[in-house]
mmCIF file of C-alpha atoms in Angstrom:
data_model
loop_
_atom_site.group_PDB
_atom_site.id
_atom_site.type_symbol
_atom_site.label_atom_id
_atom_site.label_comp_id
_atom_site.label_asym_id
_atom_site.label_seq_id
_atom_site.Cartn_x
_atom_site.Cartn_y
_atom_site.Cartn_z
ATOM 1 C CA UNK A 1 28.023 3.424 -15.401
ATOM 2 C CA UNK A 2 29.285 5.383 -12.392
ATOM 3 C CA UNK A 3 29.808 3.474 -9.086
ATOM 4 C CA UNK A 4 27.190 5.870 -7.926
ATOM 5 C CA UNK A 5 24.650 4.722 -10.184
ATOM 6 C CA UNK A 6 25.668 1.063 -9.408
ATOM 7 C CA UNK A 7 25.516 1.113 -5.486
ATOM 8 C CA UNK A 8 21.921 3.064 -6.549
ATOM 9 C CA UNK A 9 21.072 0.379 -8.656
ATOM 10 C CA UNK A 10 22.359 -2.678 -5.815
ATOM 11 C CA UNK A 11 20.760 -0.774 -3.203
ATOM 12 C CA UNK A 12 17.104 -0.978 -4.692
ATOM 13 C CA UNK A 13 17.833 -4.595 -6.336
ATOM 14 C CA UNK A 14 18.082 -5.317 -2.092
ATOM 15 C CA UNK A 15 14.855 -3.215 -1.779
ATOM 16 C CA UNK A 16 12.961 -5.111 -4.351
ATOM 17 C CA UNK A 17 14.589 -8.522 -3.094
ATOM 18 C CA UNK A 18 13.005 -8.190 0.132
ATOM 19 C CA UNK A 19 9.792 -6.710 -0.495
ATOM 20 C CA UNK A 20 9.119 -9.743 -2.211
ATOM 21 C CA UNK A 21 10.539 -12.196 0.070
ATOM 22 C CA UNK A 22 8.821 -10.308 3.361
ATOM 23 C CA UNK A 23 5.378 -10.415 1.475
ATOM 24 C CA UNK A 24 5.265 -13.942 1.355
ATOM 25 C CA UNK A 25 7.413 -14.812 4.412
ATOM 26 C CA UNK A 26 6.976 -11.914 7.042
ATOM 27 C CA UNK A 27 9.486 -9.382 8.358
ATOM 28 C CA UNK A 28 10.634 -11.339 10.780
ATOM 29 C CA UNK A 29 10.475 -14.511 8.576
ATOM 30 C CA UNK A 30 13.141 -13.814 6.072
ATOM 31 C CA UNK A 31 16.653 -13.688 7.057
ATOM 32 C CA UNK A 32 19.475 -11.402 6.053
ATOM 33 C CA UNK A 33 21.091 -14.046 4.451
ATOM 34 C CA UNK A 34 18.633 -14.951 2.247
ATOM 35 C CA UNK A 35 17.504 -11.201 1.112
ATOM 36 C CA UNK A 36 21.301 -11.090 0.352
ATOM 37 C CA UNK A 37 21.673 -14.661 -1.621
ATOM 38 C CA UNK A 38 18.202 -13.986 -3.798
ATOM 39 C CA UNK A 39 19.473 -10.579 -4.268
ATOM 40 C CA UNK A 40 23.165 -11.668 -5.396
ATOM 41 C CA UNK A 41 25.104 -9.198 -3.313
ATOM 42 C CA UNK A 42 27.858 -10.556 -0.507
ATOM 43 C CA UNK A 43 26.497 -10.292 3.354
ATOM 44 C CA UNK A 44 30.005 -8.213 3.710
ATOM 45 C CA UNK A 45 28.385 -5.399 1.674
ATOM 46 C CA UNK A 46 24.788 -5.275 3.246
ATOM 47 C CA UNK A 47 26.007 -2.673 5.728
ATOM 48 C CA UNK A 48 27.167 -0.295 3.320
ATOM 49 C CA UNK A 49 23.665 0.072 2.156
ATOM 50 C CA UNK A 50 22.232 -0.576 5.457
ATOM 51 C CA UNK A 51 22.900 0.005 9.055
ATOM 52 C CA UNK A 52 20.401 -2.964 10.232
ATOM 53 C CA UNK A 53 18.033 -5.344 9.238
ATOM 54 C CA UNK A 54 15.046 -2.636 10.885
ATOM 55 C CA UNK A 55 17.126 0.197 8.953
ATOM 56 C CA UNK A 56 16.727 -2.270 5.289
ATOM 57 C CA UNK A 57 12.726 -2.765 6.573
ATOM 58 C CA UNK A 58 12.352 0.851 7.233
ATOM 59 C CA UNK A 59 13.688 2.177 3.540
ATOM 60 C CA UNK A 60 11.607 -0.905 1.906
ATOM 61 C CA UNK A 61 8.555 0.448 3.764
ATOM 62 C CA UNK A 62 9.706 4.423 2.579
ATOM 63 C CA UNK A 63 10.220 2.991 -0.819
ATOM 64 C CA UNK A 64 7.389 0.817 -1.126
ATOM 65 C CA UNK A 65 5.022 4.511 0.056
ATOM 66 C CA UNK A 66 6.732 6.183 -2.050
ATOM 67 C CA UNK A 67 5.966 4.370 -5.042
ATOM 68 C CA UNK A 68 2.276 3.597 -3.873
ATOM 69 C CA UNK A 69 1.782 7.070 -3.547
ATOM 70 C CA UNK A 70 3.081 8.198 -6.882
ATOM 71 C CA UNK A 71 0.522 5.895 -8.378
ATOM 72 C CA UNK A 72 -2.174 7.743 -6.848
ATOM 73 C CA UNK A 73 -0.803 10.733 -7.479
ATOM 74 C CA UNK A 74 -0.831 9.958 -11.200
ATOM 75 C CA UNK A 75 -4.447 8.561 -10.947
ATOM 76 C CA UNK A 76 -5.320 11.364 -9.353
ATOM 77 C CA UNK A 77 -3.707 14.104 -11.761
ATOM 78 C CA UNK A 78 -5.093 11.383 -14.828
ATOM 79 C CA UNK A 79 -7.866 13.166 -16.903
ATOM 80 C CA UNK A 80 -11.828 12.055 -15.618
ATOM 81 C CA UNK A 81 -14.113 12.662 -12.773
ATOM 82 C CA UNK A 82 -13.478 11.934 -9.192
ATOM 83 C CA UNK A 83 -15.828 9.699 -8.960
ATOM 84 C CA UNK A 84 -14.201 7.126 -11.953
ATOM 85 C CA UNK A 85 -10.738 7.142 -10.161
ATOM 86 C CA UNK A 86 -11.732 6.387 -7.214
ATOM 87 C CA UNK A 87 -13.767 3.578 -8.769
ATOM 88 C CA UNK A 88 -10.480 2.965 -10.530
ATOM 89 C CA UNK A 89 -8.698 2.839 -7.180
ATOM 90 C CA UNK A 90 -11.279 0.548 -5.681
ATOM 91 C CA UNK A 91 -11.214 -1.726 -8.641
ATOM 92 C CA UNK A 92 -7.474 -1.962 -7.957
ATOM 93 C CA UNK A 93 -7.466 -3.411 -4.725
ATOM 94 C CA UNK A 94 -9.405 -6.711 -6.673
ATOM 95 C CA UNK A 95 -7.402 -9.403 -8.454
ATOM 96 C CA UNK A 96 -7.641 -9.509 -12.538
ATOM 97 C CA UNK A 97 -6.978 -11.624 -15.044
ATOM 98 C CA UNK A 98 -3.962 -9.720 -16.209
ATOM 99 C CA UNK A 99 -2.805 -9.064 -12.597
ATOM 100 C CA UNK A 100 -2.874 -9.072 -9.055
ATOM 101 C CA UNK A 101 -4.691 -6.491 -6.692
ATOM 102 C CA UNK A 102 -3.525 -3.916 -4.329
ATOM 103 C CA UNK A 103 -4.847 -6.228 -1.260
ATOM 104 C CA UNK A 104 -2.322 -9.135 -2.682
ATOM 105 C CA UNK A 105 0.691 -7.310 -2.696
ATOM 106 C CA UNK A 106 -0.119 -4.793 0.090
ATOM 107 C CA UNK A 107 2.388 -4.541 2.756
ATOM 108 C CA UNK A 108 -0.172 -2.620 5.607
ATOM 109 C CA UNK A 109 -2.082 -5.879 5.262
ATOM 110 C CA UNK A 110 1.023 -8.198 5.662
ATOM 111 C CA UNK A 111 2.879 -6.548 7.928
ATOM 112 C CA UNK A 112 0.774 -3.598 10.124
ATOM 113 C CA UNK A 113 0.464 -5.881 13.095
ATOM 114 C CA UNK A 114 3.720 -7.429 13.124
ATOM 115 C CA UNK A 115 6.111 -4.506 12.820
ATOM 116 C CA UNK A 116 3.529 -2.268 15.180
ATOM 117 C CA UNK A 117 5.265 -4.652 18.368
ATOM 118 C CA UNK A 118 8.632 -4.984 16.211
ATOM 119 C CA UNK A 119 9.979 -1.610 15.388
ATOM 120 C CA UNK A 120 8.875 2.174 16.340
ATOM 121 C CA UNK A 121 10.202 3.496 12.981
ATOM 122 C CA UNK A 122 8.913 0.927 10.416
ATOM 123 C CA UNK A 123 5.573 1.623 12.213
ATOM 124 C CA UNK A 124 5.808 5.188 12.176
ATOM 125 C CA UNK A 125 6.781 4.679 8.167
ATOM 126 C CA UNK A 126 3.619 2.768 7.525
ATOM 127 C CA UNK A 127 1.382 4.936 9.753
ATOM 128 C CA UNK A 128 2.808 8.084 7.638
ATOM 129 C CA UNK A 129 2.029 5.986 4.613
ATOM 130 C CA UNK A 130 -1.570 5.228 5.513
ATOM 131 C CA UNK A 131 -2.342 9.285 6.595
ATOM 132 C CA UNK A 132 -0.863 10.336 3.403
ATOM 133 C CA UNK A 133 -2.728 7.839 1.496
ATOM 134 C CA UNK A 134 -6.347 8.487 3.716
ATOM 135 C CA UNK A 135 -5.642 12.140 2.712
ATOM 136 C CA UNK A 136 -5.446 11.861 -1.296
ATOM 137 C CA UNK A 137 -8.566 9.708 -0.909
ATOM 138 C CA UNK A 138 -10.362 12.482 1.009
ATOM 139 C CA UNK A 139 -9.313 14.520 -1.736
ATOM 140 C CA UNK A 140 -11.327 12.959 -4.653
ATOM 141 C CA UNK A 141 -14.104 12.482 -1.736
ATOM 142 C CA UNK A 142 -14.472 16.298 -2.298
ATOM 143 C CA UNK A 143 -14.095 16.941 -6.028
ATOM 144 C CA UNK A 144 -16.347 14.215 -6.248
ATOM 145 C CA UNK A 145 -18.674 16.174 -4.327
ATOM 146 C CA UNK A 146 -17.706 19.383 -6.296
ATOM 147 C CA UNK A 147 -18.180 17.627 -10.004
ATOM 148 C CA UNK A 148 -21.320 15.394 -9.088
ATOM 149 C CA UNK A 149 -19.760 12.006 -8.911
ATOM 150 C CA UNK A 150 -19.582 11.485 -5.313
ATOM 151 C CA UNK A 151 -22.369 12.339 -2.640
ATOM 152 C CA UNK A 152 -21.712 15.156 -0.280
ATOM 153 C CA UNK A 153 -20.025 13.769 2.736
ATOM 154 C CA UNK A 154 -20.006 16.103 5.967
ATOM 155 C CA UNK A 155 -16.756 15.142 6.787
ATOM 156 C CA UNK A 156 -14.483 13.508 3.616
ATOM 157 C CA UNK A 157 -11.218 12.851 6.048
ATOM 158 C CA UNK A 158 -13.050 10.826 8.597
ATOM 159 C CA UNK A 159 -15.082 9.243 5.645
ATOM 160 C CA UNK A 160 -11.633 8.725 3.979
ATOM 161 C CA UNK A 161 -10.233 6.729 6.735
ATOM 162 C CA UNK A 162 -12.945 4.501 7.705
ATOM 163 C CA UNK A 163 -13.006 3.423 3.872
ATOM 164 C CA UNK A 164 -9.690 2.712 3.885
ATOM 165 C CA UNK A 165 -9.703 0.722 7.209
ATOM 166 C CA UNK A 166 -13.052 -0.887 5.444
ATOM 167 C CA UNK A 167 -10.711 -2.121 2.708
ATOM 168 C CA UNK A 168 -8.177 -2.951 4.948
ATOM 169 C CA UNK A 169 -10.074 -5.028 7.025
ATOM 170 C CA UNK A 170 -11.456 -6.603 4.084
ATOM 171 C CA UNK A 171 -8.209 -7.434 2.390
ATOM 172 C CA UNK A 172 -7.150 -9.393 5.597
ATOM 173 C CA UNK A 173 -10.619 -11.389 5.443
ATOM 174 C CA UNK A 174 -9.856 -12.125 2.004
ATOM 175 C CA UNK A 175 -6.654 -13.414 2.961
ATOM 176 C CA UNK A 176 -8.028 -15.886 5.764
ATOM 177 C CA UNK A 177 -11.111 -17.099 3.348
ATOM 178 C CA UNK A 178 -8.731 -17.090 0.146
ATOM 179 C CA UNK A 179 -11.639 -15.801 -1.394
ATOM 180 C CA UNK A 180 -11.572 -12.256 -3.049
ATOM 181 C CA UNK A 181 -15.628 -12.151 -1.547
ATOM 182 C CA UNK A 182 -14.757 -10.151 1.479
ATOM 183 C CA UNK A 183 -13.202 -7.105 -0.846
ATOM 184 C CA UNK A 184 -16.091 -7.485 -3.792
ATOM 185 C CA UNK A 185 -18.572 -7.180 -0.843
ATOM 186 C CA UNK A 186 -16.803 -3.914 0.388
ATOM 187 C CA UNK A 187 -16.967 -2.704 -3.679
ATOM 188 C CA UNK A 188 -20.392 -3.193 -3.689
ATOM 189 C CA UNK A 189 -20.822 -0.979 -0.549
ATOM 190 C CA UNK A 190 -18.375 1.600 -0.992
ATOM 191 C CA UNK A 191 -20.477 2.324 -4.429
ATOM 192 C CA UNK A 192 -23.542 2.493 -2.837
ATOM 193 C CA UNK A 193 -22.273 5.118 0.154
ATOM 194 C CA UNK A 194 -20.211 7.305 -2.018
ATOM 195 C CA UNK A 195 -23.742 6.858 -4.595
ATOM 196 C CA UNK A 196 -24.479 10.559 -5.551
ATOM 197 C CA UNK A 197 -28.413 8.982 -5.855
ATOM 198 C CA UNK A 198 -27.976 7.922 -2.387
ATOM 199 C CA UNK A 199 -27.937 4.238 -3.311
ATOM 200 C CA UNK A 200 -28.754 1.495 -0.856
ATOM 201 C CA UNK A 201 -26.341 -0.390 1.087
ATOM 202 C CA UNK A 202 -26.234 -4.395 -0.353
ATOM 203 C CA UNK A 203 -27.509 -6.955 2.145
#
């Protein structure tokens, strides 16, 4: 294995360290020191990878995008109508048996307030995250519309976002009721507005 490949390797081992840790413990929560122990690398070396703890939360923000993204982008690029991945990609945001949601292991939901008043470039990472996201979403919105699996919406991006911040929002009720009602509430009524049949909103 080239040393390359190794400080690669260490880097995202850090990466995947603290992404953990900070989703159960907050950003500013989790020290250095113990990203560093749990991840087995000495605090001497940290700044080789890293010039900062807000430079380590910035790439695990990029990273954790990045590979957020790519899921979509397979789902989206997966064979099927519009309309069954985004079910899909509703479905995902809800706890199974075999594993957890999106909502659980989301870090907009854990950590958009706190690093909006903590750093300017972890927020502008998320934010970046969130349009890219909105836009794929608004994307299905109107090959649904083309192929007959989503209703014709006058405007997909706006109707893109307010989902999302639907889900959002519902995702952080979830997590105050630790109850998964809040996001099987906002299933129910994303199907019925995205209905091609024009479906009725639940009560």
């Amino acid at each position: 294995m080239t040393e390359a490949k190794k400080s690669d390797q260490t880097r995202q081992r850090i990466l995947d360290v603290g992404r953990s840790l900070v989703l159960r413990h907050g950003f500013s929560g989790v020290g250095l020191s113990r990203i560093l122990s749990e991840s087995g690398v000495p605090k001497g070396s940290f700044y080789y990878y890293f010039a900062s703890k807000e430079a380590f939360g910035t790439a695990m923000l990029a990273d954790y995008v990045e590979a957020y993204l790519d899921r979509v982008d397979a789902l989206i690029a997966a064979p099927g109508t519009a309309g069954d991945k985004l079910d899909s990609f509703w479905d995902a945001w809800l706890s199974q048996s075999s594993a957890p949601g999106i909502a659980s292991a989301c870090l907009v939901v854990k950590l958009g307030s706190e690093v909006a008043d903590l750093s300017e470039t972890m927020r502008e990472t998320l934010d970046q995250g969130v349009d890219a996201l909105v836009a794929r979403i608004a994307q299905l919105l109107r090959q649904g519309a083309e192929d007959g699996t989503v209703r014709v919406l006058e405007n997909p991006e706006t109707t893109a976002r307010m989902l999302y911040a639907k889900w959002l929002g519902a995702a952080v009720l979830a997590k105050l009721a630790r109850s998964d009602a809040p996001l099987r509430m906002a299933r129910a009524e994303t199907s019925a507005q995205l209905s091609p049949t024009g479906g009725q909103f639940p009560t």
